[in-house]
Amino acid sequence: MAIETRVLRAEDWDEWYGMLELAFGGVADSPREQALWRDLTVPERAIGLRDGERWVGTAAAFPFRVSVPGGALVPAAGVTMVGVAPTHRRRGLLSAMMRRQLDDVRAWGEPLAVLTASEPAIYGRFGYGLGTWQVSAEIDTDRARLAVPERPGGADGVALRLADPEEASAACEALYAALVPGRPGMIARTPGWERLPLLDPPGERGGASPLVCVLAERGGEVVGYARYAVKPGWDEGGPAGEVRLRDVEALDPAAYAALWRYLFGLDLTSSVHTRGRPVDDAWQYLVSDTRRCRPKLRDGLYVRLVDVGEALAARTYQAPVDVVLEVADDFCPWNAGRWRLTGDAKGASCERTGDAADLALSVRELGSAYLGGVPLLSLAAAGRVRELREGALAQASVAFGWPVAPWLPHGF
């Protein structure tokens, strides 16, 4: 019997999602987490493969808007829930779903597709390039001190207040939304997504406390927040609890520093564990000794330009650029060919052209460079971008860069 591709029906979600859990090792999500993903799934944007009466493949795409350099929020398909049954691998089923999905994304009029990769080696062949990095750390708060001293009497005007995470959610989401345009890669959270940072299944706490929220306020207005849990611990030297930081955001340096002072000073703890933070996150420059923080770098968001012209015209550029790109795209051939990109800090255009090319690269490299965090010069040094006109590479690399590192604040 031939394997059939179907658009998901809402009533089939449990069985469809059960196959996905099997593909990822068979460990079921908590009921609350399953309920969240069920509510966030848009059935008409999800597909599956059927072998007779069984689901053997899944793929979906959330309707996102992603911040790009310049602050625009660009429609993007958030590729997610991709899996193939263990019995049906190495048959080209994943490629078939990626083919169908990218055709759908183009039909939906979304110029970008983005994803986080459980296995990064898989998605390059479909045109996805690594666009953001993230840093995690285990900060020894007994030895690493904050370099910024606390101001006597709260001279910065910041007051801290503990709040119920659910009750404080609206204020935290409003602050998060204000930050989104300022950092490429951030996702504008639409209704329902505010539940994601609050997921706190007791069975997944690993001995830590329930989620705690602390608000930073100035003049009664929320200017920052941190959400965390504490795992108690003791060693021969005394208390050695861990602060497990979920997220921390602030509108200004004073509020940000106040939150970190609070986290460093929690009683009966000796470390702050943070993960998935921006590579330029300011905490790295507040601590007295970065070696006591054990930072670790890992990949974040992968970016795929579904419509090269529209995507490159949607962002701005930190320096004037006028360059002809020879783009290779075997998986989405409508992107292949020459494009003239002209732009600056005010705007850009990207149109088809017959002019001689200045740079040659694939759509994968464009995805990596798109959010401003991966220099074209670095890609060229790896042999993945070729300069065809002298000087074009340096000009384009500077233009594509951005002063703020791109960052994906949470998975999907």
Coordinates of C-alpha atoms in Angstrom, one line a residue:
M1 CA 0.0 0.0 0.0
A2 CA 1.3 3.4 -1.0
I3 CA 2.2 5.9 1.8
E4 CA -0.3 8.8 1.7
T5 CA 0.2 12.4 2.7
R6 CA -2.7 14.0 4.6
V7 CA -3.4 17.3 6.2
L8 CA -4.0 16.9 9.9
R9 CA -7.6 16.9 11.2
A10 CA -8.1 18.2 14.7
E11 CA -9.7 15.0 15.8
D12 CA -6.6 13.0 14.8
W13 CA -4.2 15.1 16.8
D14 CA -3.7 12.7 19.7
E15 CA -2.8 9.8 17.5
W16 CA -0.6 12.0 15.2
Y17 CA 1.2 13.4 18.2
G18 CA 1.6 10.0 19.7
M19 CA 3.6 9.0 16.7
L20 CA 5.8 12.0 17.0
E21 CA 6.5 11.1 20.7
L22 CA 7.5 7.6 19.6
A23 CA 9.9 9.0 17.0
F24 CA 11.6 11.1 19.7
G25 CA 12.1 8.1 22.0
G26 CA 8.6 7.3 23.3
V27 CA 8.6 9.5 26.4
A28 CA 5.2 11.2 26.7
D29 CA 4.9 14.9 27.5
S30 CA 3.1 15.9 30.7
P31 CA -0.7 16.4 30.2
R32 CA -0.4 20.1 30.6
E33 CA 2.4 20.3 27.9
Q34 CA 0.4 18.1 25.6
A35 CA -2.6 20.3 26.0
L36 CA -0.5 23.4 25.2
W37 CA 0.9 21.9 22.0
R38 CA -2.6 20.7 21.0
D39 CA -4.0 24.2 21.4
L40 CA -1.1 25.8 19.5
T41 CA -1.1 23.4 16.6
V42 CA -2.9 24.8 13.5
P43 CA -4.3 21.6 11.9
E44 CA -4.3 23.0 8.4
R45 CA -0.6 23.8 8.7
A46 CA 0.2 20.3 9.8
I47 CA 0.7 17.2 7.6
G48 CA 1.3 13.6 8.3
L49 CA 2.1 10.4 6.4
R50 CA -0.1 7.4 6.6
D51 CA 0.8 3.8 5.9
G52 CA -2.6 2.1 5.9
E53 CA -4.2 3.0 9.2
R54 CA -1.0 4.2 11.0
W55 CA 0.7 7.5 11.1
V56 CA 4.3 7.1 10.2
G57 CA 5.4 10.8 9.7
T58 CA 4.6 14.2 11.1
A59 CA 5.5 17.8 10.3
A60 CA 3.9 21.2 11.2
A61 CA 4.5 24.9 11.0
F62 CA 3.5 27.6 13.4
P63 CA 2.5 31.0 12.0
F64 CA 5.2 33.2 13.5
R65 CA 6.4 36.7 13.0
V66 CA 10.2 36.9 13.6
S67 CA 12.2 40.1 14.3
V68 CA 14.8 40.9 11.6
P69 CA 17.5 43.6 11.5
G70 CA 15.8 46.9 11.5
G71 CA 12.9 45.8 13.7
A72 CA 10.4 44.5 11.2
L73 CA 8.4 41.5 12.2
V74 CA 8.5 39.2 9.2
P75 CA 6.0 36.3 8.7
A76 CA 7.8 33.0 9.1
A77 CA 6.8 29.3 9.3
G78 CA 8.0 27.9 12.5
V79 CA 8.8 24.3 11.5
T80 CA 8.1 21.9 14.3
M81 CA 7.0 18.4 15.3
V82 CA 8.9 16.7 12.5
G83 CA 9.3 13.0 12.9
V84 CA 9.4 9.7 11.1
A85 CA 8.4 6.3 12.6
P86 CA 11.5 4.2 13.4
T87 CA 10.1 1.5 11.0
H88 CA 10.0 3.9 8.1
R89 CA 13.3 5.7 8.1
R90 CA 15.8 5.9 5.2
R91 CA 12.9 5.8 2.6
G92 CA 12.9 9.5 1.7
L93 CA 9.8 10.3 3.8
L94 CA 11.4 13.3 5.5
S95 CA 12.5 14.8 2.2
A96 CA 8.9 14.3 0.9
M97 CA 7.5 16.2 3.9
M98 CA 10.0 19.0 3.6
R99 CA 9.2 19.3 -0.1
R100 CA 5.5 19.5 0.6
Q101 CA 6.0 21.9 3.6
L102 CA 8.2 24.4 1.7
D103 CA 5.7 24.4 -1.2
D104 CA 2.9 25.2 1.4
V105 CA 5.0 27.9 3.1
R106 CA 5.5 29.6 -0.3
A107 CA 1.7 29.3 -1.0
W108 CA 1.0 30.9 2.4
G109 CA 3.1 33.9 1.4
E110 CA 5.7 33.5 4.2
P111 CA 9.2 34.5 3.0
L112 CA 11.0 32.6 5.8
A113 CA 11.0 29.2 7.5
V114 CA 12.8 28.7 10.8
L115 CA 13.4 25.7 13.0
T116 CA 15.4 24.3 15.9
A117 CA 17.2 21.1 15.0
S118 CA 17.2 17.9 17.1
E119 CA 19.9 16.7 14.6
P120 CA 21.5 19.7 12.9
A121 CA 23.1 17.6 10.1
I122 CA 19.6 16.9 8.7
Y123 CA 18.4 20.3 7.6
G124 CA 21.3 21.8 5.6
R125 CA 20.3 19.8 2.6
F126 CA 16.9 21.5 2.7
G127 CA 18.4 25.0 2.6
Y128 CA 18.4 25.8 6.4
G129 CA 21.4 27.6 7.7
L130 CA 22.5 28.2 11.3
G131 CA 21.5 31.7 12.0
T132 CA 21.8 32.2 15.8
W133 CA 24.0 30.9 18.6
Q134 CA 23.2 30.7 22.3
V135 CA 25.2 30.5 25.5
S136 CA 24.6 28.5 28.7
A137 CA 26.5 28.8 31.9
E138 CA 26.9 27.4 35.5
I139 CA 28.0 30.5 37.5
D140 CA 29.8 29.9 40.7
T141 CA 28.3 32.7 42.8
D142 CA 30.7 31.9 45.7
R143 CA 33.7 32.8 43.6
A144 CA 32.4 35.0 40.7
R145 CA 31.1 38.3 42.0
L146 CA 29.1 41.0 40.2
A147 CA 31.4 43.8 39.0
V148 CA 28.6 46.4 39.4
P149 CA 28.1 47.3 43.0
E150 CA 24.6 47.7 44.4
R151 CA 23.7 51.4 44.7
P152 CA 23.0 52.5 48.2
G153 CA 19.3 53.3 48.9
G154 CA 18.2 52.0 45.6
A155 CA 19.5 55.0 43.7
D156 CA 18.6 53.4 40.4
G157 CA 14.9 53.5 41.4
V158 CA 14.4 49.8 41.0
A159 CA 12.4 47.8 43.5
L160 CA 12.0 44.1 43.4
R161 CA 8.8 42.2 44.2
L162 CA 8.0 38.5 44.2
A163 CA 4.9 37.7 42.2
D164 CA 2.8 34.7 41.3
P165 CA 4.1 33.6 37.8
E166 CA 0.6 33.2 36.5
E167 CA -0.6 36.6 37.8
A168 CA 2.5 38.4 36.6
S169 CA 2.3 36.8 33.1
A170 CA 0.6 39.7 31.4
A171 CA 3.1 42.2 32.6
C172 CA 6.0 39.9 31.6
E173 CA 4.6 39.4 28.2
A174 CA 4.1 43.1 27.6
L175 CA 7.8 43.7 28.5
Y176 CA 8.9 40.8 26.3
A177 CA 6.9 42.3 23.4
A178 CA 8.6 45.6 23.8
L179 CA 12.0 43.9 23.5
V180 CA 11.2 41.8 20.4
P181 CA 11.9 44.5 17.6
G182 CA 15.3 45.3 19.1
R183 CA 16.8 41.9 18.7
P184 CA 16.7 39.8 15.5
G185 CA 15.5 36.3 15.9
M186 CA 13.0 36.9 18.6
I187 CA 9.5 35.6 18.0
A188 CA 6.4 37.8 18.6
R189 CA 4.3 35.7 21.0
T190 CA 0.7 35.5 19.9
P191 CA -2.2 34.5 22.3
G192 CA -1.5 31.1 23.8
W193 CA 2.3 31.3 23.6
E194 CA 2.4 33.1 27.0
R195 CA 1.7 29.7 28.5
L196 CA 5.0 28.2 27.3
P197 CA 7.3 30.0 29.8
L198 CA 5.0 28.9 32.6
L199 CA 5.1 25.2 31.9
D200 CA 6.4 23.6 35.1
P201 CA 5.4 19.9 35.3
P202 CA 6.3 18.6 38.8
G203 CA 7.7 15.4 37.3
E204 CA 10.3 17.4 35.4
R205 CA 11.6 19.6 38.2
G206 CA 14.4 17.3 39.1
G207 CA 14.2 18.1 42.8
A208 CA 13.8 21.9 42.2
S209 CA 11.1 24.2 43.6
P210 CA 8.1 25.3 41.7
L211 CA 8.6 28.2 39.3
V212 CA 9.3 31.6 41.0
C213 CA 8.8 35.0 39.5
V214 CA 10.5 38.3 40.6
L215 CA 9.5 41.6 39.1
A216 CA 11.7 44.7 38.8
E217 CA 9.6 47.8 39.1
R218 CA 10.3 51.5 38.8
G219 CA 7.6 54.0 39.7
G220 CA 5.1 51.1 39.8
E221 CA 5.9 50.0 36.3
V222 CA 7.4 46.7 35.5
V223 CA 10.8 47.2 33.9
G224 CA 12.2 43.7 34.2
Y225 CA 11.5 40.2 35.4
A226 CA 13.2 36.9 36.1
R227 CA 11.6 33.4 36.4
Y228 CA 13.6 30.7 38.1
A229 CA 13.5 27.7 40.4
V230 CA 15.8 26.7 43.3
K231 CA 17.2 23.2 43.8
P232 CA 18.3 22.9 47.4
G233 CA 21.7 21.2 48.1
W234 CA 24.3 20.8 50.7
D235 CA 28.0 19.8 50.7
E236 CA 30.8 19.6 53.2
G237 CA 31.2 23.4 53.1
G238 CA 27.5 24.2 53.7
P239 CA 24.6 25.1 51.5
A240 CA 25.1 24.5 47.8
G241 CA 21.7 25.1 46.2
E242 CA 21.3 25.8 42.5
V243 CA 19.3 28.7 41.0
R244 CA 17.9 27.4 37.8
L245 CA 17.2 30.5 35.8
R246 CA 14.4 30.1 33.3
D247 CA 14.5 33.6 31.8
V248 CA 15.5 37.2 32.7
E249 CA 14.6 40.3 30.7
A250 CA 14.8 44.0 31.4
L251 CA 14.2 47.3 29.7
D252 CA 17.4 49.0 30.9
P253 CA 20.8 48.2 32.5
A254 CA 19.8 49.2 36.0
A255 CA 16.9 46.8 36.1
Y256 CA 18.9 44.1 34.5
A257 CA 21.7 44.4 37.1
A258 CA 19.2 44.5 40.0
L259 CA 17.8 41.2 38.9
W260 CA 21.2 39.6 38.7
R261 CA 22.2 40.9 42.1
Y262 CA 19.0 39.3 43.4
L263 CA 19.8 36.0 41.8
F264 CA 23.4 36.0 43.0
G265 CA 22.2 36.8 46.6
L266 CA 19.6 34.1 47.1
D267 CA 20.1 32.4 50.4
L268 CA 21.4 28.8 50.6
T269 CA 22.6 28.8 47.0
S270 CA 26.1 28.8 45.5
S271 CA 25.4 28.8 41.7
V272 CA 23.2 30.2 39.0
H273 CA 22.5 27.9 36.1
T274 CA 21.3 29.7 32.9
R275 CA 20.8 28.3 29.4
G276 CA 20.0 29.5 26.0
R277 CA 21.0 33.2 26.5
P278 CA 22.2 35.6 23.8
V279 CA 25.9 35.3 23.0
D280 CA 26.3 39.0 23.8
D281 CA 24.2 38.8 27.0
A282 CA 25.4 41.5 29.5
W283 CA 25.8 39.1 32.5
Q284 CA 29.1 38.1 31.0
Y285 CA 30.4 41.6 31.6
L286 CA 28.9 42.0 35.0
V287 CA 30.7 39.0 36.6
S288 CA 34.2 39.3 38.0
D289 CA 35.5 36.0 36.7
T290 CA 34.1 34.4 33.6
R291 CA 36.2 31.3 34.1
R292 CA 34.0 30.5 37.1
C293 CA 30.9 30.6 34.9
R294 CA 31.8 27.7 32.6
P295 CA 30.0 29.1 29.5
K296 CA 29.0 26.7 26.7
L297 CA 28.1 27.7 23.2
R298 CA 25.6 25.8 21.1
D299 CA 23.4 26.3 18.0
G300 CA 20.1 28.0 18.1
L301 CA 17.8 29.0 15.3
Y302 CA 18.1 27.7 11.7
V303 CA 16.8 30.0 9.0
R304 CA 15.6 29.2 5.5
L305 CA 14.7 31.9 2.9
V306 CA 11.6 30.7 1.1
D307 CA 11.4 33.8 -1.0
V308 CA 14.9 35.3 -1.5
G309 CA 13.7 38.6 -2.9
E310 CA 11.0 39.3 -0.3
A311 CA 13.1 38.2 2.6
L312 CA 16.2 40.2 1.8
A313 CA 14.0 43.3 1.2
A314 CA 12.3 42.9 4.5
R315 CA 15.3 43.7 6.6
T316 CA 17.6 46.7 6.7
Y317 CA 21.4 46.8 6.5
Q318 CA 23.9 48.5 8.8
A319 CA 25.9 49.9 5.9
P320 CA 25.0 50.8 2.3
V321 CA 25.1 47.7 0.1
D322 CA 24.7 47.2 -3.7
V323 CA 25.5 43.7 -4.6
V324 CA 24.4 41.0 -7.1
L325 CA 24.0 37.6 -5.6
E326 CA 24.2 34.4 -7.6
V327 CA 22.0 32.1 -5.5
A328 CA 21.9 28.3 -5.7
D329 CA 18.8 26.6 -4.4
D330 CA 18.2 23.1 -5.6
F331 CA 15.4 22.4 -3.2
C332 CA 13.4 25.6 -4.0
P333 CA 14.4 26.3 -7.6
W334 CA 12.3 29.5 -7.8
N335 CA 15.0 31.2 -5.7
A336 CA 17.9 30.2 -8.0
G337 CA 19.6 32.8 -10.1
R338 CA 20.8 36.4 -9.8
W339 CA 19.4 38.9 -7.4
R340 CA 20.4 42.6 -7.0
L341 CA 20.3 43.7 -3.4
T342 CA 20.4 47.4 -2.6
G343 CA 19.8 48.8 0.8
D344 CA 20.9 50.7 3.9
A345 CA 19.7 51.5 7.4
K346 CA 16.4 52.9 6.0
G347 CA 15.3 50.1 3.8
A348 CA 16.1 47.7 0.9
S349 CA 15.0 46.2 -2.4
C350 CA 16.0 42.9 -3.9
E351 CA 15.0 42.1 -7.5
R352 CA 15.9 39.7 -10.3
T353 CA 18.7 40.9 -12.5
G354 CA 20.8 39.8 -15.5
D355 CA 23.8 41.8 -14.3
A356 CA 27.1 40.0 -13.6
A357 CA 27.3 38.4 -10.1
D358 CA 29.4 39.8 -7.3
L359 CA 29.0 36.9 -4.9
A360 CA 28.1 33.3 -5.3
L361 CA 26.5 31.3 -2.5
S362 CA 23.6 29.0 -1.7
V363 CA 20.4 29.8 0.0
R364 CA 21.8 28.0 3.1
E365 CA 24.5 30.7 3.5
L366 CA 21.9 33.4 3.0
G367 CA 19.9 31.8 5.9
S368 CA 22.9 31.9 8.1
A369 CA 23.8 35.5 7.4
Y370 CA 20.2 36.8 7.3
L371 CA 19.7 37.8 11.0
G372 CA 23.1 39.4 11.2
G373 CA 24.9 37.0 13.5
V374 CA 27.0 35.0 11.0
P375 CA 29.5 37.0 8.9
L376 CA 29.6 36.4 5.2
L377 CA 33.4 36.7 5.6
S378 CA 33.4 33.7 7.9
L379 CA 31.3 31.7 5.5
A380 CA 33.7 32.6 2.7
A381 CA 36.6 31.5 4.8
A382 CA 34.9 28.1 5.1
G383 CA 34.6 28.0 1.3
R384 CA 30.9 28.5 1.3
V385 CA 30.7 32.0 -0.3
R386 CA 32.8 32.9 -3.4
E387 CA 33.7 36.5 -4.2
L388 CA 33.4 37.3 -7.9
R389 CA 34.0 41.0 -7.7
E390 CA 36.9 42.3 -5.6
G391 CA 35.7 44.2 -2.6
A392 CA 32.1 42.9 -2.8
L393 CA 32.5 40.4 0.0
A394 CA 33.8 42.8 2.6
Q395 CA 31.1 45.4 1.7
A396 CA 28.3 42.8 1.9
S397 CA 29.6 41.2 5.1
V398 CA 29.6 44.5 6.9
A399 CA 26.1 45.4 5.6
F400 CA 24.6 42.1 6.6
G401 CA 25.9 42.3 10.2
W402 CA 24.0 43.8 13.1
P403 CA 25.1 45.5 16.3
V404 CA 22.9 43.2 18.5
A405 CA 23.4 39.4 18.3
P406 CA 20.4 37.5 17.0
W407 CA 18.7 35.2 19.5
L408 CA 15.9 32.7 19.8
P409 CA 14.5 33.1 23.3
H410 CA 12.7 29.7 23.5
G411 CA 12.1 26.6 21.5
F412 CA 9.0 25.6 19.7

